[in-house]
Amino acid sequence: MIPVQDVADRTVAVLGLGRSGQATVEALVAGGARVVAWDDSAETRAAAEAEGLVLADLTRDAAWDGVSLLVTSPGIAHLYPAPHPAIAQALARGVPVDNDIGLFFRSYATADWDRFDTAPRIVAITGSNGKSTTTALTHHILLEAGRDAVMAGNIGRGVLSLDPAEDGQIVVLELSSYQTDLARALTPDVAVFTNLSPDHLDRHGGPGGYFAAKRRLFAEGGPDRAVVGVDEVEGRYLANQLAEGPADDRVIRVLSAGKPEAFGWAVMARKGFLSEWRKGRQVASIDLREVKGLPGAHNHQNACAAYAACRALGLAPREIEAAMSSFAGLPHRSQHLGQIGGVAWVNDSKATNVDSAAKALQAFPKIRWIAGGMGKDGGIAALAPHLGSVVKAYLIGHSARDFALQLGDTPHEIAETMEAAVAHAAAEAEPGETVLLAPAAASFDQYPNFEKRGEHFAALVAALESPTARG
């Protein structure tokens, strides 16, 4: 673990004892802090107390005697729609509030680095969609190229559970808006912004607050290199704020349209090809069309962002190209499960909003689409321009009937359950078609999270190939 610095002999409160909260407690204790903790779940509190952790109800005045810092888990609201009562106590008392990401950035560098030949570096990746794939791909490329790299944050391990840095090590972090919004220290060497689309708006008080949370990754510490997706206006605004002019190659722009040669450094995805541009000249190109782990234009954009991050770290184009060819993709993110009778089955359970679902719908030509769950504001009305490839939709979950009303002339049925949707799609699909799970909705009506939803879909698909299913 990474012991937290500057907390020795201080009393630190920890709110939330999930994965990151438990790692935070251990790292604080290793740094010499006295820890008191609280979790809203009685079951979690009982387990923590059995482990010897000191508990104190942080919603009450008596718990705050001597507390000099509150560390909160990212899922707990600290501003909108209203601060958690314990955080409200800290704000009222002037007690600093931080999270594990902030503690990591202030504790990762140590005096041991003076003996390293190469200083460790941190790549931090944020954005609405594609950040998990971009993070995993960046990590994969670094490992394949022989670099010492670890992956953590919103994917993989909690940041404070990492081992102390090694000579030349690279940490690749996926950071959500919940994590960047509150961290008191954010100092990556390379920061990546994939894109922005409406999400978590209640938590951030609207789209401006959501963008501001992402922007903090670039504004708080000033990375040496910034990789910025500029297909949306927010990305163009961010790149404009960071660069001294179009020729400033400290900002690497990632785009799918426009003129990459106009910038000092740019990486472009167009018609299945990645191209790198430096000072008005194309210097490298990669054919992404046959990389099975990166299907569709949206994944080609993710590939561009990972490519740019790795180039910023000094990797050569040929190293990156070789590594990309072996990338298998992530579970639940355009995950190719295989073919049955000439029909492809793809699990994109992570497509929990219309923007990510739209990208999935554009990745395949003939789609049997499984959608539905706990729909978000606006439903799927915004997907109307992307339904041309849908042969038929199979709607499940709480919002199935609402979604049906927004499909217009697109053939559809209300299947209600994943079992029915998979069975009906399997019976009706023809060779050359793709059965795609891209729900455009949250999972909480039928599943605890999108991973369990995707796992259920994958298990049902696997059963289609079993001897019992064939018989």
Short mmCIF file of C-alpha atoms in Angstrom, two decimals:
data_model
loop_
_atom_site.label_atom_id
_atom_site.label_comp_id
_atom_site.label_asym_id
_atom_site.label_seq_id
_atom_site.Cartn_x
_atom_site.Cartn_y
_atom_site.Cartn_z
CA MET A 1 0.00 0.00 0.00
CA ILE A 2 0.99 3.66 -0.25
CA PRO A 3 1.20 5.21 3.24
CA VAL A 4 -0.48 8.61 3.35
CA GLN A 5 1.96 11.43 4.06
CA ASP A 6 1.55 14.29 6.57
CA VAL A 7 -1.07 12.56 8.72
CA ALA A 8 1.10 11.20 11.53
CA ASP A 9 -0.50 11.70 14.97
CA ARG A 10 -3.56 13.38 13.41
CA THR A 11 -7.14 12.19 13.78
CA VAL A 12 -8.65 11.52 10.35
CA ALA A 13 -12.27 10.58 9.71
CA VAL A 14 -13.20 8.21 6.86
CA LEU A 15 -16.72 8.22 5.46
CA GLY A 16 -17.71 5.12 3.48
CA LEU A 17 -16.09 1.71 3.93
CA GLY A 18 -16.37 0.13 0.50
CA ARG A 19 -13.35 -0.92 -1.58
CA SER A 20 -11.72 2.51 -1.68
CA GLY A 21 -12.70 3.31 1.92
CA GLN A 22 -11.06 0.20 3.32
CA ALA A 23 -7.87 0.83 1.36
CA THR A 24 -7.91 4.43 2.60
CA VAL A 25 -8.15 3.35 6.22
CA GLU A 26 -5.16 1.01 5.85
CA ALA A 27 -3.07 3.67 4.08
CA LEU A 28 -3.89 6.28 6.73
CA VAL A 29 -2.97 3.91 9.56
CA ALA A 30 0.28 3.10 7.73
CA GLY A 31 0.96 6.84 7.63
CA GLY A 32 0.54 7.12 11.40
CA ALA A 33 -2.98 8.57 11.57
CA ARG A 34 -5.62 7.85 14.17
CA VAL A 35 -8.67 6.81 12.15
CA VAL A 36 -12.34 7.03 13.04
CA ALA A 37 -14.83 5.82 10.45
CA TRP A 38 -18.48 5.69 9.54
CA ASP A 39 -20.66 3.97 6.95
CA ASP A 40 -24.39 4.33 6.46
CA SER A 41 -24.78 0.54 6.27
CA ALA A 42 -25.21 -1.16 9.63
CA GLU A 43 -23.90 -4.42 8.16
CA THR A 44 -20.73 -2.72 6.90
CA ARG A 45 -20.22 -0.99 10.26
CA ALA A 46 -20.53 -4.30 12.10
CA ALA A 47 -17.93 -5.92 9.84
CA ALA A 48 -15.57 -2.97 10.30
CA GLU A 49 -15.98 -3.01 14.08
CA ALA A 50 -15.23 -6.74 14.12
CA GLU A 51 -11.95 -5.88 12.38
CA GLY A 52 -11.07 -3.48 15.19
CA LEU A 53 -11.87 -0.21 13.44
CA VAL A 54 -12.97 2.68 15.66
CA LEU A 55 -16.43 3.86 14.58
CA ALA A 56 -18.02 7.24 15.22
CA ASP A 57 -21.30 8.58 13.87
CA LEU A 58 -19.95 11.47 11.81
CA THR A 59 -23.41 12.96 11.42
CA ARG A 60 -23.31 13.91 15.13
CA ASP A 61 -21.34 16.70 16.82
CA ALA A 62 -19.61 14.45 19.38
CA ALA A 63 -17.74 12.51 16.69
CA TRP A 64 -15.76 15.55 15.53
CA ASP A 65 -13.59 16.16 18.54
CA GLY A 66 -10.01 16.53 17.27
CA VAL A 67 -10.77 15.52 13.68
CA SER A 68 -8.48 17.43 11.28
CA LEU A 69 -9.43 15.81 7.95
CA LEU A 70 -12.40 13.98 6.43
CA VAL A 71 -11.79 11.49 3.63
CA THR A 72 -14.93 10.44 1.77
CA SER A 73 -15.70 7.72 -0.74
CA PRO A 74 -16.44 9.01 -4.26
CA GLY A 75 -20.03 7.78 -4.39
CA ILE A 76 -21.12 9.99 -1.50
CA ALA A 77 -22.57 13.38 -2.48
CA HIS A 78 -20.57 16.31 -1.15
CA LEU A 79 -22.41 19.22 -2.82
CA TYR A 80 -25.33 18.35 -5.12
CA PRO A 81 -28.12 17.45 -4.82
CA ALA A 82 -27.23 17.95 -1.11
CA PRO A 83 -24.14 17.18 0.97
CA HIS A 84 -24.21 14.01 3.03
CA PRO A 85 -24.87 15.01 6.68
CA ALA A 86 -21.34 14.04 7.70
CA ILE A 87 -19.84 16.15 4.93
CA ALA A 88 -22.14 19.00 5.90
CA GLN A 89 -20.67 18.76 9.40
CA ALA A 90 -17.13 19.02 7.99
CA LEU A 91 -18.03 21.99 5.80
CA ALA A 92 -19.64 23.82 8.69
CA ARG A 93 -16.59 23.23 10.90
CA GLY A 94 -14.01 24.10 8.26
CA VAL A 95 -12.53 20.58 8.34
CA PRO A 96 -10.87 19.86 4.95
CA VAL A 97 -12.63 17.21 2.84
CA ASP A 98 -10.61 15.01 0.46
CA ASN A 99 -10.81 11.60 -1.20
CA ASP A 100 -8.40 8.75 -1.86
CA ILE A 101 -7.34 10.24 -5.21
CA GLY A 102 -6.21 13.44 -3.51
CA LEU A 103 -4.34 11.46 -0.86
CA PHE A 104 -2.65 9.38 -3.57
CA PHE A 105 -1.38 12.37 -5.53
CA ARG A 106 0.05 14.00 -2.42
CA SER A 107 1.64 10.77 -1.12
CA TYR A 108 2.93 8.91 -4.20
CA ALA A 109 6.26 10.77 -4.54
CA THR A 110 8.73 10.04 -1.74
CA ALA A 111 12.39 10.67 -0.89
CA ASP A 112 13.17 7.23 -2.38
CA TRP A 113 12.66 8.71 -5.84
CA ASP A 114 16.04 10.47 -5.51
CA ARG A 115 17.79 7.15 -6.18
CA PHE A 116 15.68 6.26 -9.25
CA ASP A 117 17.19 6.53 -12.72
CA THR A 118 13.77 7.38 -14.16
CA ALA A 119 11.05 9.13 -12.15
CA PRO A 120 7.72 7.29 -12.03
CA ARG A 121 4.92 8.89 -14.01
CA ILE A 122 1.14 9.04 -13.79
CA VAL A 123 -1.34 8.99 -16.67
CA ALA A 124 -4.86 10.03 -15.61
CA ILE A 125 -7.82 9.48 -17.92
CA THR A 126 -11.30 10.99 -17.59
CA GLY A 127 -14.34 11.65 -19.79
CA SER A 128 -17.96 10.55 -20.16
CA ASN A 129 -17.49 7.54 -22.42
CA GLY A 130 -14.55 5.40 -23.37
CA LYS A 131 -12.35 6.13 -20.37
CA SER A 132 -12.28 2.51 -19.15
CA THR A 133 -11.32 1.17 -22.58
CA THR A 134 -8.76 3.95 -23.04
CA THR A 135 -7.28 3.21 -19.61
CA ALA A 136 -7.11 -0.54 -20.17
CA LEU A 137 -5.69 -0.11 -23.67
CA THR A 138 -3.02 2.32 -22.49
CA HIS A 139 -2.03 -0.11 -19.73
CA HIS A 140 -2.00 -3.02 -22.20
CA ILE A 141 0.21 -1.15 -24.67
CA LEU A 142 2.71 -0.22 -21.95
CA LEU A 143 2.96 -3.81 -20.71
CA GLU A 144 3.30 -5.21 -24.22
CA ALA A 145 6.06 -2.70 -24.90
CA GLY A 146 7.96 -3.92 -21.85
CA ARG A 147 7.22 -1.00 -19.53
CA ASP A 148 6.51 -1.43 -15.83
CA ALA A 149 2.88 -0.28 -15.59
CA VAL A 150 0.00 -0.67 -13.15
CA MET A 151 -3.67 0.26 -13.53
CA ALA A 152 -5.91 1.64 -10.80
CA GLY A 153 -8.61 4.17 -9.87
CA ASN A 154 -12.12 3.68 -11.18
CA ILE A 155 -10.91 0.45 -12.82
CA GLY A 156 -8.68 -2.18 -11.30
CA ARG A 157 -7.30 -1.54 -7.82
CA GLY A 158 -7.94 1.27 -5.39
CA VAL A 159 -5.13 3.81 -5.75
CA LEU A 160 -3.90 3.60 -2.16
CA SER A 161 -3.70 -0.21 -2.33
CA LEU A 162 -0.91 0.08 -4.93
CA ASP A 163 2.63 -0.75 -3.89
CA PRO A 164 5.07 2.15 -3.53
CA ALA A 165 6.54 3.33 -6.81
CA GLU A 166 9.38 1.52 -8.56
CA ASP A 167 12.08 3.03 -10.77
CA GLY A 168 10.48 4.13 -14.06
CA GLN A 169 7.02 2.76 -13.20
CA ILE A 170 3.94 4.20 -14.92
CA VAL A 171 0.57 4.34 -13.12
CA VAL A 172 -2.47 4.50 -15.41
CA LEU A 173 -5.56 5.84 -13.63
CA GLU A 174 -9.18 5.97 -14.72
CA LEU A 175 -10.86 8.84 -12.89
CA SER A 176 -14.57 9.54 -12.77
CA SER A 177 -16.09 12.98 -12.28
CA TYR A 178 -16.93 11.94 -8.71
CA GLN A 179 -13.21 11.43 -8.07
CA THR A 180 -11.84 14.52 -9.83
CA ASP A 181 -14.49 16.83 -8.38
CA LEU A 182 -13.27 16.61 -4.80
CA ALA A 183 -9.59 15.58 -4.89
CA ARG A 184 -7.47 18.33 -3.32
CA ALA A 185 -4.41 17.29 -5.33
CA LEU A 186 -4.44 16.33 -9.02
CA THR A 187 -0.98 16.30 -10.59
CA PRO A 188 -0.68 13.73 -13.40
CA ASP A 189 2.18 13.83 -15.88
CA VAL A 190 -0.21 13.07 -18.76
CA ALA A 191 -3.93 13.88 -18.52
CA VAL A 192 -6.50 12.56 -21.00
CA PHE A 193 -10.03 13.87 -21.71
CA THR A 194 -11.96 11.49 -23.98
CA ASN A 195 -15.27 13.30 -24.53
CA LEU A 196 -18.29 14.76 -22.76
CA SER A 197 -21.96 13.85 -22.89
CA PRO A 198 -24.74 14.47 -20.33
CA ASP A 199 -24.44 12.19 -17.31
CA HIS A 200 -24.53 12.46 -13.50
CA LEU A 201 -26.13 15.89 -13.85
CA ASP A 202 -27.96 15.72 -10.52
CA ARG A 203 -24.66 15.04 -8.75
CA HIS A 204 -22.95 18.02 -10.39
CA GLY A 205 -25.77 20.55 -10.46
CA GLY A 206 -26.08 20.47 -14.28
CA PRO A 207 -23.82 20.16 -17.34
CA GLY A 208 -21.59 23.08 -16.33
CA GLY A 209 -20.75 21.48 -13.01
CA TYR A 210 -20.15 18.12 -14.69
CA PHE A 211 -17.68 19.63 -17.15
CA ALA A 212 -16.02 21.64 -14.36
CA ALA A 213 -15.40 18.40 -12.44
CA LYS A 214 -13.63 16.88 -15.45
CA ARG A 215 -11.69 20.09 -16.15
CA ARG A 216 -10.13 20.06 -12.66
CA LEU A 217 -7.81 17.24 -13.77
CA PHE A 218 -6.14 19.70 -16.14
CA ALA A 219 -6.48 22.91 -14.14
CA GLU A 220 -5.33 21.90 -10.66
CA GLY A 221 -1.83 20.61 -11.35
CA GLY A 222 -1.01 21.40 -14.96
CA PRO A 223 0.06 18.14 -16.67
CA ASP A 224 3.17 18.08 -18.86
CA ARG A 225 1.04 16.77 -21.72
CA ALA A 226 -2.73 16.95 -22.23
CA VAL A 227 -4.57 14.62 -24.61
CA VAL A 228 -7.96 16.16 -25.42
CA GLY A 229 -10.81 14.81 -27.53
CA VAL A 230 -12.07 17.81 -29.50
CA ASP A 231 -15.13 16.41 -31.29
CA GLU A 232 -17.37 18.23 -28.78
CA VAL A 233 -17.32 21.91 -27.95
CA GLU A 234 -16.23 21.25 -24.36
CA GLY A 235 -13.10 19.50 -25.60
CA ARG A 236 -12.32 22.31 -28.01
CA TYR A 237 -12.79 24.82 -25.19
CA LEU A 238 -10.50 22.82 -22.88
CA ALA A 239 -7.77 22.49 -25.53
CA ASN A 240 -8.05 26.20 -26.25
CA GLN A 241 -7.55 27.05 -22.58
CA LEU A 242 -4.52 24.79 -22.22
CA ALA A 243 -2.62 25.69 -25.41
CA GLU A 244 -0.79 28.92 -26.21
CA GLY A 245 -1.84 28.52 -29.84
CA PRO A 246 -2.59 25.83 -32.47
CA ALA A 247 1.11 24.91 -32.79
CA ASP A 248 1.53 24.23 -29.04
CA ASP A 249 2.32 20.51 -28.93
CA ARG A 250 1.85 20.24 -25.18
CA VAL A 251 -1.79 19.60 -26.15
CA ILE A 252 -2.44 16.57 -28.34
CA ARG A 253 -5.85 16.90 -29.98
CA VAL A 254 -7.84 13.75 -30.77
CA LEU A 255 -10.44 14.19 -33.50
CA SER A 256 -12.53 12.38 -36.11
CA ALA A 257 -13.21 15.34 -38.40
CA GLY A 258 -11.51 18.57 -39.33
CA LYS A 259 -7.92 19.36 -40.21
CA PRO A 260 -5.33 17.68 -37.99
CA GLU A 261 -2.52 19.34 -39.92
CA ALA A 262 -3.58 22.68 -38.43
CA PHE A 263 -2.19 21.71 -35.01
CA GLY A 264 1.24 21.10 -33.57
CA TRP A 265 0.26 17.58 -32.53
CA ALA A 266 -2.93 15.67 -33.36
CA VAL A 267 -4.16 12.10 -33.67
CA MET A 268 -7.12 11.35 -35.95
CA ALA A 269 -9.47 8.42 -36.52
CA ARG A 270 -11.12 8.29 -39.92
CA LYS A 271 -12.60 5.35 -41.86
CA GLY A 272 -10.92 2.81 -39.61
CA PHE A 273 -7.43 4.32 -39.75
CA LEU A 274 -5.51 6.10 -37.02
CA SER A 275 -3.12 8.81 -38.19
CA GLU A 276 -0.66 10.90 -36.21
CA TRP A 277 0.14 14.46 -37.32
CA ARG A 278 3.09 16.58 -36.17
CA LYS A 279 3.62 20.17 -37.31
CA GLY A 280 1.40 19.78 -40.37
CA ARG A 281 2.79 16.40 -41.51
CA GLN A 282 1.45 12.87 -41.12
CA VAL A 283 4.13 10.83 -39.35
CA ALA A 284 2.38 7.50 -38.61
CA SER A 285 -0.72 5.47 -39.48
CA ILE A 286 -2.37 2.33 -38.06
CA ASP A 287 -5.15 0.23 -39.63
CA LEU A 288 -7.64 -0.44 -36.81
CA ARG A 289 -10.27 -2.26 -38.83
CA GLU A 290 -9.06 -5.76 -37.99
CA VAL A 291 -8.48 -5.16 -34.28
CA LYS A 292 -11.33 -7.22 -32.84
CA GLY A 293 -11.00 -5.72 -29.38
CA LEU A 294 -11.71 -2.23 -30.76
CA PRO A 295 -14.85 -2.42 -32.95
CA GLY A 296 -16.55 0.72 -34.25
CA ALA A 297 -15.69 4.38 -34.64
CA HIS A 298 -16.05 5.09 -30.92
CA ASN A 299 -13.38 2.52 -30.07
CA HIS A 300 -11.16 3.94 -32.78
CA GLN A 301 -11.41 7.24 -30.93
CA ASN A 302 -10.43 5.44 -27.72
CA ALA A 303 -7.47 3.95 -29.59
CA CYS A 304 -6.40 7.44 -30.65
CA ALA A 305 -6.47 8.69 -27.07
CA ALA A 306 -4.44 5.72 -25.80
CA TYR A 307 -2.02 6.09 -28.72
CA ALA A 308 -1.51 9.77 -27.92
CA ALA A 309 -0.92 9.06 -24.23
CA CYS A 310 1.66 6.40 -25.05
CA ARG A 311 3.38 8.66 -27.59
CA ALA A 312 3.55 11.35 -24.90
CA LEU A 313 5.33 8.78 -22.73
CA GLY A 314 7.91 8.16 -25.44
CA LEU A 315 6.72 4.94 -27.10
CA ALA A 316 7.30 4.50 -30.83
CA PRO A 317 4.38 4.06 -33.26
CA ARG A 318 5.48 0.53 -34.19
CA GLU A 319 5.45 -0.53 -30.51
CA ILE A 320 1.94 0.81 -30.08
CA GLU A 321 0.64 -0.79 -33.27
CA ALA A 322 1.97 -4.23 -32.32
CA ALA A 323 0.38 -4.00 -28.86
CA MET A 324 -3.01 -2.85 -30.14
CA SER A 325 -3.38 -5.95 -32.31
CA SER A 326 -3.44 -8.17 -29.21
CA PHE A 327 -5.91 -6.09 -27.18
CA ALA A 328 -8.95 -8.23 -26.38
CA GLY A 329 -11.21 -5.43 -25.14
CA LEU A 330 -12.96 -5.09 -21.80
CA PRO A 331 -15.90 -7.08 -20.46
CA HIS A 332 -19.24 -5.32 -21.01
CA ARG A 333 -17.77 -2.74 -23.41
CA SER A 334 -18.38 -3.81 -27.02
CA GLN A 335 -17.24 -7.25 -25.86
CA HIS A 336 -17.40 -9.77 -28.69
CA LEU A 337 -18.78 -12.98 -27.14
CA GLY A 338 -18.48 -15.03 -30.32
CA GLN A 339 -20.59 -16.23 -33.21
CA ILE A 340 -23.39 -18.80 -33.22
CA GLY A 341 -24.68 -19.90 -36.59
CA GLY A 342 -23.19 -16.88 -38.31
CA VAL A 343 -24.75 -14.45 -35.79
CA ALA A 344 -22.38 -12.30 -33.72
CA TRP A 345 -23.17 -11.63 -30.06
CA VAL A 346 -21.84 -8.43 -28.46
CA ASN A 347 -22.07 -7.38 -24.81
CA ASP A 348 -22.04 -3.60 -24.30
CA SER A 349 -23.82 -3.55 -20.95
CA LYS A 350 -21.70 -0.51 -20.02
CA ALA A 351 -23.71 1.53 -22.57
CA THR A 352 -25.87 3.00 -19.81
CA ASN A 353 -26.69 6.31 -21.56
CA VAL A 354 -27.87 7.29 -25.03
CA ASP A 355 -24.50 8.62 -26.15
CA SER A 356 -22.66 5.35 -25.51
CA ALA A 357 -25.57 3.36 -26.97
CA ALA A 358 -25.48 5.52 -30.10
CA LYS A 359 -21.82 4.68 -30.59
CA ALA A 360 -22.54 0.97 -30.21
CA LEU A 361 -25.41 1.15 -32.72
CA GLN A 362 -23.09 2.72 -35.27
CA ALA A 363 -20.50 -0.05 -34.95
CA PHE A 364 -22.43 -2.86 -36.65
CA PRO A 365 -24.50 -3.04 -39.88
CA LYS A 366 -27.48 -5.30 -38.98
CA ILE A 367 -28.47 -5.32 -35.32
CA ARG A 368 -30.90 -7.20 -33.12
CA TRP A 369 -30.84 -4.69 -30.28
CA ILE A 370 -31.51 -5.55 -26.62
CA ALA A 371 -32.21 -2.35 -24.69
CA GLY A 372 -33.92 -1.13 -21.57
CA GLY A 373 -33.58 -0.96 -17.81
CA MET A 374 -33.94 2.13 -15.65
CA GLY A 375 -34.15 4.83 -18.32
CA LYS A 376 -32.65 8.28 -17.86
CA ASP A 377 -34.16 11.69 -18.61
CA GLY A 378 -35.36 11.87 -22.20
CA GLY A 379 -35.38 8.10 -22.67
CA ILE A 380 -34.00 7.05 -26.05
CA ALA A 381 -35.50 9.83 -28.18
CA ALA A 382 -32.02 11.08 -29.05
CA LEU A 383 -31.20 7.71 -30.64
CA ALA A 384 -33.66 8.21 -33.52
CA PRO A 385 -30.90 9.12 -36.05
CA HIS A 386 -29.00 5.92 -35.20
CA LEU A 387 -31.73 3.30 -35.59
CA GLY A 388 -31.23 2.63 -39.29
CA SER A 389 -29.11 -0.44 -38.61
CA VAL A 390 -31.62 -1.95 -36.14
CA VAL A 391 -33.47 -4.93 -37.60
CA LYS A 392 -35.51 -5.30 -34.41
CA ALA A 393 -35.35 -4.14 -30.79
CA TYR A 394 -36.07 -6.34 -27.78
CA LEU A 395 -36.98 -4.18 -24.78
CA ILE A 396 -36.47 -5.17 -21.16
CA GLY A 397 -36.89 -3.76 -17.70
CA HIS A 398 -38.64 -0.82 -16.09
CA SER A 399 -38.52 1.51 -19.12
CA ALA A 400 -39.41 -1.04 -21.80
CA ARG A 401 -42.80 0.48 -22.59
CA ASP A 402 -41.51 4.05 -22.50
CA PHE A 403 -38.73 3.07 -24.91
CA ALA A 404 -41.25 1.37 -27.19
CA LEU A 405 -43.14 4.65 -27.58
CA GLN A 406 -39.94 6.34 -28.80
CA LEU A 407 -38.95 3.77 -31.44
CA GLY A 408 -41.30 4.97 -34.15
CA ASP A 409 -41.32 2.56 -37.10
CA THR A 410 -38.43 0.46 -35.82
CA PRO A 411 -39.67 -3.13 -35.31
CA HIS A 412 -39.69 -4.03 -31.64
CA GLU A 413 -41.20 -6.19 -28.92
CA ILE A 414 -41.46 -5.85 -25.16
CA ALA A 415 -39.55 -8.86 -23.91
CA GLU A 416 -39.52 -7.75 -20.23
CA THR A 417 -36.62 -10.02 -19.17
CA MET A 418 -33.13 -10.72 -20.45
CA GLU A 419 -33.99 -14.41 -20.78
CA ALA A 420 -36.88 -13.66 -23.14
CA ALA A 421 -34.92 -11.10 -25.12
CA VAL A 422 -31.99 -13.47 -25.73
CA ALA A 423 -34.26 -16.39 -26.59
CA HIS A 424 -36.34 -14.38 -29.07
CA ALA A 425 -33.32 -12.74 -30.68
CA ALA A 426 -31.60 -16.12 -31.04
CA ALA A 427 -34.69 -17.59 -32.70
CA GLU A 428 -35.08 -14.71 -35.17
CA ALA A 429 -31.51 -13.61 -35.97
CA GLU A 430 -30.07 -14.49 -39.37
CA PRO A 431 -26.44 -15.03 -40.44
CA GLY A 432 -24.58 -11.76 -40.82
CA GLU A 433 -26.56 -10.02 -38.07
CA THR A 434 -25.35 -8.95 -34.63
CA VAL A 435 -27.28 -9.35 -31.40
CA LEU A 436 -26.20 -6.33 -29.37
CA LEU A 437 -26.85 -5.62 -25.71
CA ALA A 438 -26.55 -1.82 -25.45
CA PRO A 439 -29.23 -0.92 -22.88
CA ALA A 440 -29.11 2.92 -22.99
CA ALA A 441 -30.30 2.70 -19.39
CA ALA A 442 -29.10 1.98 -15.88
CA SER A 443 -29.36 -1.57 -14.55
CA PHE A 444 -30.77 -1.00 -11.07
CA ASP A 445 -34.31 -2.13 -11.79
CA GLN A 446 -33.23 -5.73 -12.44
CA TYR A 447 -29.50 -5.96 -11.56
CA PRO A 448 -27.20 -4.49 -8.89
CA ASN A 449 -24.87 -3.05 -11.55
CA PHE A 450 -24.10 -3.12 -15.27
CA GLU A 451 -21.48 -5.86 -14.73
CA LYS A 452 -24.07 -8.31 -13.37
CA ARG A 453 -26.38 -7.44 -16.28
CA GLY A 454 -23.61 -8.14 -18.78
CA GLU A 455 -22.61 -11.35 -17.02
CA HIS A 456 -26.20 -12.59 -17.19
CA PHE A 457 -26.35 -11.81 -20.90
CA ALA A 458 -23.02 -13.58 -21.50
CA ALA A 459 -24.17 -16.64 -19.54
CA LEU A 460 -27.39 -16.85 -21.57
CA VAL A 461 -25.39 -16.61 -24.80
CA ALA A 462 -22.99 -19.31 -23.61
CA ALA A 463 -25.97 -21.54 -22.85
CA LEU A 464 -27.11 -21.23 -26.47
CA GLU A 465 -23.97 -23.13 -27.48
CA SER A 466 -24.31 -25.86 -24.85
CA PRO A 467 -25.25 -29.43 -25.81
CA THR A 468 -28.54 -29.07 -23.94
CA ALA A 469 -29.43 -25.92 -25.86
CA ARG A 470 -28.52 -27.57 -29.18
CA GLY A 471 -30.54 -30.64 -28.35
#
